Tab-separated table of C-alpha atoms in Angstrom:
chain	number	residue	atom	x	y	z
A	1	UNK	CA	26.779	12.706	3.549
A	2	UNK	CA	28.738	15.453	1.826
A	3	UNK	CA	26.422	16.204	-0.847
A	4	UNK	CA	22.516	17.182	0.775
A	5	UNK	CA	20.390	17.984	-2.194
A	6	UNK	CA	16.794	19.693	-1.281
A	7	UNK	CA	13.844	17.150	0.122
A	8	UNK	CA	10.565	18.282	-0.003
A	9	UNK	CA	8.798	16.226	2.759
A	10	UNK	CA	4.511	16.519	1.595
A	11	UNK	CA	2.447	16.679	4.598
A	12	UNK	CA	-1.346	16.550	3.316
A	13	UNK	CA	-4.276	17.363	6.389
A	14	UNK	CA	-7.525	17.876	6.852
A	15	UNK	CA	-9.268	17.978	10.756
A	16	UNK	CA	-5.827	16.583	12.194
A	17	UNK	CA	-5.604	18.393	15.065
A	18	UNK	CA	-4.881	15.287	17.696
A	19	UNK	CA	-1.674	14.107	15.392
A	20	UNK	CA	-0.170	17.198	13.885
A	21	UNK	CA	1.734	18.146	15.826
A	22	UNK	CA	3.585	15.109	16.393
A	23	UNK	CA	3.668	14.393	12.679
A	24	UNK	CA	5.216	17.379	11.737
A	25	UNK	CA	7.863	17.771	14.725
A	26	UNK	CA	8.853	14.072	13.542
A	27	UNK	CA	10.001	15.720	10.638
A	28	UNK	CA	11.970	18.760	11.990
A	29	UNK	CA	13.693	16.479	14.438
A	30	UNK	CA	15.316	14.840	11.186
A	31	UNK	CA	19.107	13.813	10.862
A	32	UNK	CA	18.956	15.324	7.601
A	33	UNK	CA	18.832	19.048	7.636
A	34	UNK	CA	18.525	20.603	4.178
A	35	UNK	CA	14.406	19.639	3.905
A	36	UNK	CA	11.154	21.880	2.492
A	37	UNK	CA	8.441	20.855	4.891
A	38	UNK	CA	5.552	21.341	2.343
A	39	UNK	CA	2.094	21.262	3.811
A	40	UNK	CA	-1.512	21.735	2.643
A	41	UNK	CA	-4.199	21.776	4.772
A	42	UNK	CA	-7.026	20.634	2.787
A	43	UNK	CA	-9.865	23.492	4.589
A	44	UNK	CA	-9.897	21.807	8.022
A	45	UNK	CA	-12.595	22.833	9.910
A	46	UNK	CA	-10.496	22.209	13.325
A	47	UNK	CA	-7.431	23.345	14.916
A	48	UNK	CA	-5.241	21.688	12.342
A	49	UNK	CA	-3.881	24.861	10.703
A	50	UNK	CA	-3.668	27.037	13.919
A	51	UNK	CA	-0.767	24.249	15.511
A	52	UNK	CA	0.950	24.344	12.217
A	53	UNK	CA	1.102	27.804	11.925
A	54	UNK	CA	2.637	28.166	15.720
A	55	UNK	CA	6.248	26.963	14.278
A	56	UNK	CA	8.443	29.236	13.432
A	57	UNK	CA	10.853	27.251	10.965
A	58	UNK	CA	12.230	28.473	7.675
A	59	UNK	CA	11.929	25.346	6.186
A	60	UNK	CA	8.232	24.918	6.632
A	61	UNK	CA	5.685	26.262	3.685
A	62	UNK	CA	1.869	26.764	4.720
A	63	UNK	CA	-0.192	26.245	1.822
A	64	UNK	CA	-4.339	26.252	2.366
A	65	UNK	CA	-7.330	24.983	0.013
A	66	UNK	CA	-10.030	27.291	-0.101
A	67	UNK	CA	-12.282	24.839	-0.028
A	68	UNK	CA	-12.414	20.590	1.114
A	69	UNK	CA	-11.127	19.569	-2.305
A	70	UNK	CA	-10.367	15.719	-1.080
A	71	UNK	CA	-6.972	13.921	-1.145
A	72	UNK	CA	-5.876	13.490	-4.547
A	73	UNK	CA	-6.654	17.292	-5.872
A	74	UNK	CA	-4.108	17.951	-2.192
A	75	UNK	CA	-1.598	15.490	-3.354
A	76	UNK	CA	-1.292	16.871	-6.764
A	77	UNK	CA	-1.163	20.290	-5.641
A	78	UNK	CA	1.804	19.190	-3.045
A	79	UNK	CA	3.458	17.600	-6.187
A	80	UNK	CA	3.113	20.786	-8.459
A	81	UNK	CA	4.643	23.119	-5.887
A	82	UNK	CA	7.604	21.044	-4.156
A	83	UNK	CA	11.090	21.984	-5.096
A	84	UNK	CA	13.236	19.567	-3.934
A	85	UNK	CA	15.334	16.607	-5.920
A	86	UNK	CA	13.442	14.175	-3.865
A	87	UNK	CA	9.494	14.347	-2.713
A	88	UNK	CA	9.528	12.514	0.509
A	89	UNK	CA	5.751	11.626	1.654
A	90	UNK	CA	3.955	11.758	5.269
A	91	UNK	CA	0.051	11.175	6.282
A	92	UNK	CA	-0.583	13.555	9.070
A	93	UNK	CA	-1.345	10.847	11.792
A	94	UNK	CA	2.488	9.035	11.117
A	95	UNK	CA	5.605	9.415	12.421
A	96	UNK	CA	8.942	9.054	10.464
A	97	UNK	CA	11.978	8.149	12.704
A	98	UNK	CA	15.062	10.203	13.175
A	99	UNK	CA	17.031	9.036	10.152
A	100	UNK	CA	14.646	8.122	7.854
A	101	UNK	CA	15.015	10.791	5.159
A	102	UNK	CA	18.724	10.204	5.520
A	103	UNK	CA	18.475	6.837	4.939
A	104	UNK	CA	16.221	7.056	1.768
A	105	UNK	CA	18.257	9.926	0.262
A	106	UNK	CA	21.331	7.825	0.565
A	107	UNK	CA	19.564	5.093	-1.069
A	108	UNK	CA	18.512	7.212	-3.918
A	109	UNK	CA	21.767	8.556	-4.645
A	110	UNK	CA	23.468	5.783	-4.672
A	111	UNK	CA	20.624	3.657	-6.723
A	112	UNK	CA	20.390	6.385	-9.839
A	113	UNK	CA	18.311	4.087	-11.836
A	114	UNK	CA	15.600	3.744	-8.962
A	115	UNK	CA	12.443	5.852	-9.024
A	116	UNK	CA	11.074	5.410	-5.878
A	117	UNK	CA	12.176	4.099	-2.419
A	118	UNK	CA	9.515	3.028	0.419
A	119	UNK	CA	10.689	1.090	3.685
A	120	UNK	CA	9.047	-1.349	6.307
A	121	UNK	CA	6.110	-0.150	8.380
A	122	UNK	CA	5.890	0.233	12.718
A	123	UNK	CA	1.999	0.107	13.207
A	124	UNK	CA	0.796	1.732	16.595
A	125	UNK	CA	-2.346	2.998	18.337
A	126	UNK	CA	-5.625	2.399	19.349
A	127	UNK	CA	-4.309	0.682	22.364
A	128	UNK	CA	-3.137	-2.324	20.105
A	129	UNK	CA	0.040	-3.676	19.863
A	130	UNK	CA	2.779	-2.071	17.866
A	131	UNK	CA	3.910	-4.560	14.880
A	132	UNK	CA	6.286	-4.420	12.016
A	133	UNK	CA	4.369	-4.561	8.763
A	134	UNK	CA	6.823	-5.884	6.555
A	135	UNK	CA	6.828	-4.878	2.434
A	136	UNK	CA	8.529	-6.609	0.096
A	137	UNK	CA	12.223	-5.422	-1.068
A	138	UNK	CA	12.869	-6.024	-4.580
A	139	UNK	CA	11.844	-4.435	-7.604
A	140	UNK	CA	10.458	-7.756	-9.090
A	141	UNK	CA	8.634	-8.787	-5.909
A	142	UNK	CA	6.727	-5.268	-5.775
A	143	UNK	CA	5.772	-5.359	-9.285
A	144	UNK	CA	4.215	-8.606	-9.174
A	145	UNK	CA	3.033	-7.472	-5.535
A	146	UNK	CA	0.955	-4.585	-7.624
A	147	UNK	CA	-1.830	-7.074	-9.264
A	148	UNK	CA	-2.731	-7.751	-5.268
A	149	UNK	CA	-2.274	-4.666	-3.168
A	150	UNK	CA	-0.368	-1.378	-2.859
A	151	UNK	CA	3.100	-2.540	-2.612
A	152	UNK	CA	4.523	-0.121	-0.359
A	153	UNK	CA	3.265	1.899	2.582
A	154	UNK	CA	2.565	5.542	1.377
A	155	UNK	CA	3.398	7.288	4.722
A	156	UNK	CA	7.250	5.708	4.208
A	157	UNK	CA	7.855	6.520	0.572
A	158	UNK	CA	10.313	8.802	-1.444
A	159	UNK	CA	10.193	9.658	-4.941
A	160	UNK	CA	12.767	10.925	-7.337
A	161	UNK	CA	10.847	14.431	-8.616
A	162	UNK	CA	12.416	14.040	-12.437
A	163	UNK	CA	10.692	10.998	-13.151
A	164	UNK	CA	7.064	12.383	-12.097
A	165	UNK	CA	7.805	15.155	-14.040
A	166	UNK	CA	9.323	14.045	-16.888
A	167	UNK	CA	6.457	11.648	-17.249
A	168	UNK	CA	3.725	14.138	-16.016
A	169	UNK	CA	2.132	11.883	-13.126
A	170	UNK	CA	0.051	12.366	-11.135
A	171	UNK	CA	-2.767	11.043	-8.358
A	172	UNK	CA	-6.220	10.121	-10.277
A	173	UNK	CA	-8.777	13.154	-9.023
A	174	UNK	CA	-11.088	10.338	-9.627
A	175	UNK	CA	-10.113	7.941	-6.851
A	176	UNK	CA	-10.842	9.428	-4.176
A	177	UNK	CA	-9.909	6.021	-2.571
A	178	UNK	CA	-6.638	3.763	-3.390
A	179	UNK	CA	-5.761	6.917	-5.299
A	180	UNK	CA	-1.864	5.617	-4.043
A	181	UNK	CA	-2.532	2.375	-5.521
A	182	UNK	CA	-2.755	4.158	-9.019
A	183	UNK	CA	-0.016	6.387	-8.863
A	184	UNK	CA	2.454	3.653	-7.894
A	185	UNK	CA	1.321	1.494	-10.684
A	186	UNK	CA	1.647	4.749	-13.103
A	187	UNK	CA	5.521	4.918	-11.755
A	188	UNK	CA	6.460	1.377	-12.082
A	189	UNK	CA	5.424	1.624	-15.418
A	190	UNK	CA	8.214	3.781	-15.931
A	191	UNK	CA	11.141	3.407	-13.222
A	192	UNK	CA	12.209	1.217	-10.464
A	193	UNK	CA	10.214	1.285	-7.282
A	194	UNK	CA	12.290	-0.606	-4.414
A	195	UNK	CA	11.748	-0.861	-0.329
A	196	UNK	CA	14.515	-0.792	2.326
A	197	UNK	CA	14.556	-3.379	4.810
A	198	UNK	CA	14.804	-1.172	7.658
A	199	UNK	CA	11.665	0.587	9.830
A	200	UNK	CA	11.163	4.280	9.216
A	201	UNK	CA	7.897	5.244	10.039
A	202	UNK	CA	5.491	4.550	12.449
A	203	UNK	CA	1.759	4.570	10.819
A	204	UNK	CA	-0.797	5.186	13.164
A	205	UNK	CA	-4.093	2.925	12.868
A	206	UNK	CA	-6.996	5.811	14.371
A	207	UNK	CA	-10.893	5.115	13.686
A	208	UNK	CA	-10.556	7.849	11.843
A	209	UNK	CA	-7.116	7.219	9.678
A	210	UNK	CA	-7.285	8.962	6.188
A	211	UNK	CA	-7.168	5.531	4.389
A	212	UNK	CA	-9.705	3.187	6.335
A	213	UNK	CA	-13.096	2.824	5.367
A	214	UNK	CA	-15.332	1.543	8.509
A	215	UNK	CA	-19.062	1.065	8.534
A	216	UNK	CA	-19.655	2.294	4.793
A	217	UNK	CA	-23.069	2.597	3.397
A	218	UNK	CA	-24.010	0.179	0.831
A	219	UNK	CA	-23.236	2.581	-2.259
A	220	UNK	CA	-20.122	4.180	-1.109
A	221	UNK	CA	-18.684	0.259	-0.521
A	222	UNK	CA	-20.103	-0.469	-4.363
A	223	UNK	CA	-18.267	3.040	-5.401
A	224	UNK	CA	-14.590	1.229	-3.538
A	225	UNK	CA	-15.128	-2.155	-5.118
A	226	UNK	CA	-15.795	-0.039	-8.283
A	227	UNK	CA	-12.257	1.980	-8.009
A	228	UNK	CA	-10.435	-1.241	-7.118
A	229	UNK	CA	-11.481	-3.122	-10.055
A	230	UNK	CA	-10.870	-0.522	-12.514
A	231	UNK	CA	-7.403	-0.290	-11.284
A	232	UNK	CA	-6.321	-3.868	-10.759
A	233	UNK	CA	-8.011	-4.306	-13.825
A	234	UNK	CA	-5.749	-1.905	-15.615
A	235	UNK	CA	-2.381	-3.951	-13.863
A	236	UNK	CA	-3.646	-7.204	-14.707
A	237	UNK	CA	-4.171	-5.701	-18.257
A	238	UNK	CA	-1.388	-4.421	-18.318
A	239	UNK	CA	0.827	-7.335	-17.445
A	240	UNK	CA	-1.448	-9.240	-20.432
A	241	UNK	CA	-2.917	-11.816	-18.611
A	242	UNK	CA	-5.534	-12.480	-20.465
A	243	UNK	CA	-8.133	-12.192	-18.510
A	244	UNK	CA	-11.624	-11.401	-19.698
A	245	UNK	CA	-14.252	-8.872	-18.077
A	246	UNK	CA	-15.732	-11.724	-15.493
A	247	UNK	CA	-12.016	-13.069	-14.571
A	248	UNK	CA	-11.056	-9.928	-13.910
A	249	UNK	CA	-14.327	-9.314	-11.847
A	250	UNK	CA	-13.393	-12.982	-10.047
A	251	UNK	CA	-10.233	-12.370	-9.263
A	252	UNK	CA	-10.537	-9.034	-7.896
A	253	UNK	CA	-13.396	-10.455	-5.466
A	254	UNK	CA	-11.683	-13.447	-4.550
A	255	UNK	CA	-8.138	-11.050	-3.116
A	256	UNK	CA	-9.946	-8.110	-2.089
A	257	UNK	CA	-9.475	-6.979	1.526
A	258	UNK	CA	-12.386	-6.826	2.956
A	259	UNK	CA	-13.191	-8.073	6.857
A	260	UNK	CA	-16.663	-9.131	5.896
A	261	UNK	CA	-16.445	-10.008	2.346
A	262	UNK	CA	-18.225	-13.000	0.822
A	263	UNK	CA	-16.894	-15.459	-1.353
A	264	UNK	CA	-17.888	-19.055	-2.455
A	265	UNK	CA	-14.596	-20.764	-2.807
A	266	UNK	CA	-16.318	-23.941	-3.956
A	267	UNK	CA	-18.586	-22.760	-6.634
A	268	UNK	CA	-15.889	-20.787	-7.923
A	269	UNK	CA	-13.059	-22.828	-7.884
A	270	UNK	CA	-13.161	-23.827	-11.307
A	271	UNK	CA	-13.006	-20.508	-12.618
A	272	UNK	CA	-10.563	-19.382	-10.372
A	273	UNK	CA	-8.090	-22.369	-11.527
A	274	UNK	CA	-8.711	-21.231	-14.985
A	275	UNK	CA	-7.394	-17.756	-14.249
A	276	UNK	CA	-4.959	-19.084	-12.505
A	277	UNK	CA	-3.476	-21.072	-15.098
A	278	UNK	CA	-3.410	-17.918	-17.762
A	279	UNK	CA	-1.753	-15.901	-15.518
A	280	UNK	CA	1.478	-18.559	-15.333
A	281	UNK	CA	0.945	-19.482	-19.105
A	282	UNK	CA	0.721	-15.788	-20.135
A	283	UNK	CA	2.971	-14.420	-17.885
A	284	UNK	CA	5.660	-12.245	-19.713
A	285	UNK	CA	6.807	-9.325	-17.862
A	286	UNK	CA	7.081	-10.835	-14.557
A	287	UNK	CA	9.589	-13.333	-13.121
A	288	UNK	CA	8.276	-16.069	-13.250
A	289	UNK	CA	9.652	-17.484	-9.750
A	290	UNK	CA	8.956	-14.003	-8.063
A	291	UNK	CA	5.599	-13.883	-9.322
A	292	UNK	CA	5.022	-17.337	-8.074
A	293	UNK	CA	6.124	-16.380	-4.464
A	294	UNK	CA	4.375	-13.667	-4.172
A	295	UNK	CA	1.058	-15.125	-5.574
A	296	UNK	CA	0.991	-17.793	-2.873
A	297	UNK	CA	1.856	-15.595	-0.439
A	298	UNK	CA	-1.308	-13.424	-1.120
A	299	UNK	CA	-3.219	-16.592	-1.462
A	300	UNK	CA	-2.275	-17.797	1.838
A	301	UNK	CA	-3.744	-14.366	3.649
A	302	UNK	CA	-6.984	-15.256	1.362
A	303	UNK	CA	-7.135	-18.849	2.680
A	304	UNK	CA	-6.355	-18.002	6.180
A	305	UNK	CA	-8.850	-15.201	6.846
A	306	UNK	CA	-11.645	-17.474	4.958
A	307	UNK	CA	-14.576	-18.662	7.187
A	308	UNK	CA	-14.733	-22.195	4.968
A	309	UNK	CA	-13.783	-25.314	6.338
A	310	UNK	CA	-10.272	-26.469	6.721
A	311	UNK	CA	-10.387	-29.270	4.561
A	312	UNK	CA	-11.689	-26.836	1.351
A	313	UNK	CA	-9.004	-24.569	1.995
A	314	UNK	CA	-6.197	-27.175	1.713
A	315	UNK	CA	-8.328	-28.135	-1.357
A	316	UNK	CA	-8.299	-24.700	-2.790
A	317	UNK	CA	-4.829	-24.133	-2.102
A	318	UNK	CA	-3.726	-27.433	-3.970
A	319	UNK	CA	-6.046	-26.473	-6.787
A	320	UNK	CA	-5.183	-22.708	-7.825
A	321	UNK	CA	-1.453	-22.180	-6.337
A	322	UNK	CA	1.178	-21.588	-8.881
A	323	UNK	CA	4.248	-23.907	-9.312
A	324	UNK	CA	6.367	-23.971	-6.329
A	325	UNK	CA	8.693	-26.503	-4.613
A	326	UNK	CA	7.504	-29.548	-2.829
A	327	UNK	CA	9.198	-27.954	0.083
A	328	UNK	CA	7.154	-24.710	-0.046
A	329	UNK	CA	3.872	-26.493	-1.153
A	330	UNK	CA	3.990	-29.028	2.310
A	331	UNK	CA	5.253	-25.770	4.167
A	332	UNK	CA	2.175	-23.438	3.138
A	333	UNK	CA	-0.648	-26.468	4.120
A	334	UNK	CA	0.619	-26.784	7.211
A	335	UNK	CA	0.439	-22.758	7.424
A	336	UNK	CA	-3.075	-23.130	6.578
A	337	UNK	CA	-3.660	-26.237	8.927
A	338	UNK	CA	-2.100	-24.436	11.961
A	339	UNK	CA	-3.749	-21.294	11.657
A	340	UNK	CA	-7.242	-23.289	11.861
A	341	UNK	CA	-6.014	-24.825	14.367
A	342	UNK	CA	-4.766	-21.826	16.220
A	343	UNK	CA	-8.078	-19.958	15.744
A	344	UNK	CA	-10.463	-22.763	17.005
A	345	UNK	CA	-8.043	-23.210	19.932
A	346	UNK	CA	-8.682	-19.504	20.845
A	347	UNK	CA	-12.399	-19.916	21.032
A	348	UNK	CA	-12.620	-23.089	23.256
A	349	UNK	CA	-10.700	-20.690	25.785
A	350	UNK	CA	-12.522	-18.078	25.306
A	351	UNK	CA	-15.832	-19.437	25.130
């Protein structure tokens, strides 16, 4: 590439001291050479600051909280004092591979009308086996991805700096959860977010990753079902659904991701097959094909990690699934049927 224009890569940390290091030489081992290695440690109370500090590289800026100020206040700050065209962002535990700003910079100049580019996800660590965590590509799928989940991996994505300026976003101090979730859905309302097909950085799962919540008390879990609702609340809103204060309540607790969660498919079924028919009647700013796809697809992951019997979920599935072909309707119940299947197969052997 002829033409390198100035990358700020954000490193955020707080107590990161096992991961640093590796992080941040991830990023100085780069293809692409003209970068700003921005990073804030957010008052770590470990070793975090001292590795950092041991580098001696032009490119990388130091930048300290004077107090634990949390992750969006961090991300903000990262965003109000980067430089570069493009804001490329890292967690502190992940790993980006050799070429991946290259890649993405690439992408962006040759895509002027996108805002945003992420890419697909290598998970690794705690002595599990590494898989490929695959996001969705086009613009269309990852809108209509948004009413479900984040639709792109944080740790992997790269923003064109004009567009958060020009439209003055920024992470919700608020959320000091799924703070990422809001601040993509405040950029798609404005440009093109996209994901390349190819894997550029390796996110580490830790017990003590910046975005997992384990073993919450009672209240703090209320407090994340609280953040998620108002959010997905405001997409679903947004896209003008019309969905009322309860169906918005259902629907959130019917696709959140939660290991233990809850849910009685069978009372509720009527009221989710109500909300599911607004959402195809009302839909007008999603494709209506894409939106389909990527609907079932998140209602498959619902049905499959539900504890109810076999024969309800192919029920369910028949009864709230938006309009698809006969081939992909016989294709996703015998997804759900094998999957059972699969699962009571593994406890015979191991019991």
């Amino acid at each position: 590439m002829t033409n390198q224009p100035l990358v700020t890569v954000f490193i955020s940390c707080y107590n990161r001291q096992e991961f640093i290091r590796e992080s941040l030489e991830s990023v100085l081992k780069q293809s692409y050479k003209n970068l700003e290695i921005l990073i804030i440690d957010d008052c770590s109370t470990d070793n975090t600051l001292k590795i950092v500090e041991e580098y001696q590289d032009s490119r990388i800026i130091i930048l300290k909280n004077s107090s634990n100020m949390g992750i969006p206040y961090t991300r903000n700050k990262g965003l109000q004092n980067s430089t570069g065209k493009y804001f490329a962002i890292l967690d502190s535990d992940d790993i980006c591979m050799e070429d991946r700003i290259e890649k993405q910079v690439t992408y962006l100049e040759e895509n002027q009308d996108v805002a945003a580019v992420g890419s697909q996800v290598e998970t690794f660590g705690l002595n599990k086996k590494s898989f490929i965590c695959r996001y969705y590509n086009t613009y269309e799928e990852l809108k209509s991805q948004l009413i479900f989940n984040v639709p792109l991996c944080n740790s992997s994505a790269m923003v064109r700096k004009s567009i958060i300026e020009n439209y003055n976003i920024k992470y919700n101090n608020a959320y000091y959860i799924c703070q990422d979730y809001d601040f993509w859905y405040q950029l798609m309302k404005v440009g093109k977010i996209t994901t390349i097909p190819d894997v550029l950085v390796k996110y580490r799962v830790s017990d003590n990753n910046i975005s997992k919540i384990s073993q919450e008390s009672q209240e703090k879990l209320h407090k994340r079902m609280k953040i998620i609702l108002e959010i997905r609340s405001n997409i679903l809103n947004y896209y003008q659904f019309g969905l009322d204060s309860q169906e918005l309540e259902l629907f959130n607790d019917f696709f959140i991701d939660l290991d233990d969660k809850t849910f009685d498919i069978k009372k509720n079924l009527f009221a989710l097959k109500s909300i599911c028919s607004k959402i195809q009647e009302n839909n007008r700013k999603l494709d209506s094909s894409v939106l389909s796809k990527v609907y079932n697809d998140n209602l498959l992951i619902v049905l499959k990690n539900d504890k109810t019997r076999l024969f309800r979920k192919l029920f369910a599935y028949t009864q709230i699934h938006l309009r698809e072909s006969k081939k992909n309707f016989l294709m996703a119940l015998i997804f759900i049927s094998s999957r059972d299947f699969y699962h009571k197969t593994k406890k015979i052997f191991k019991g």
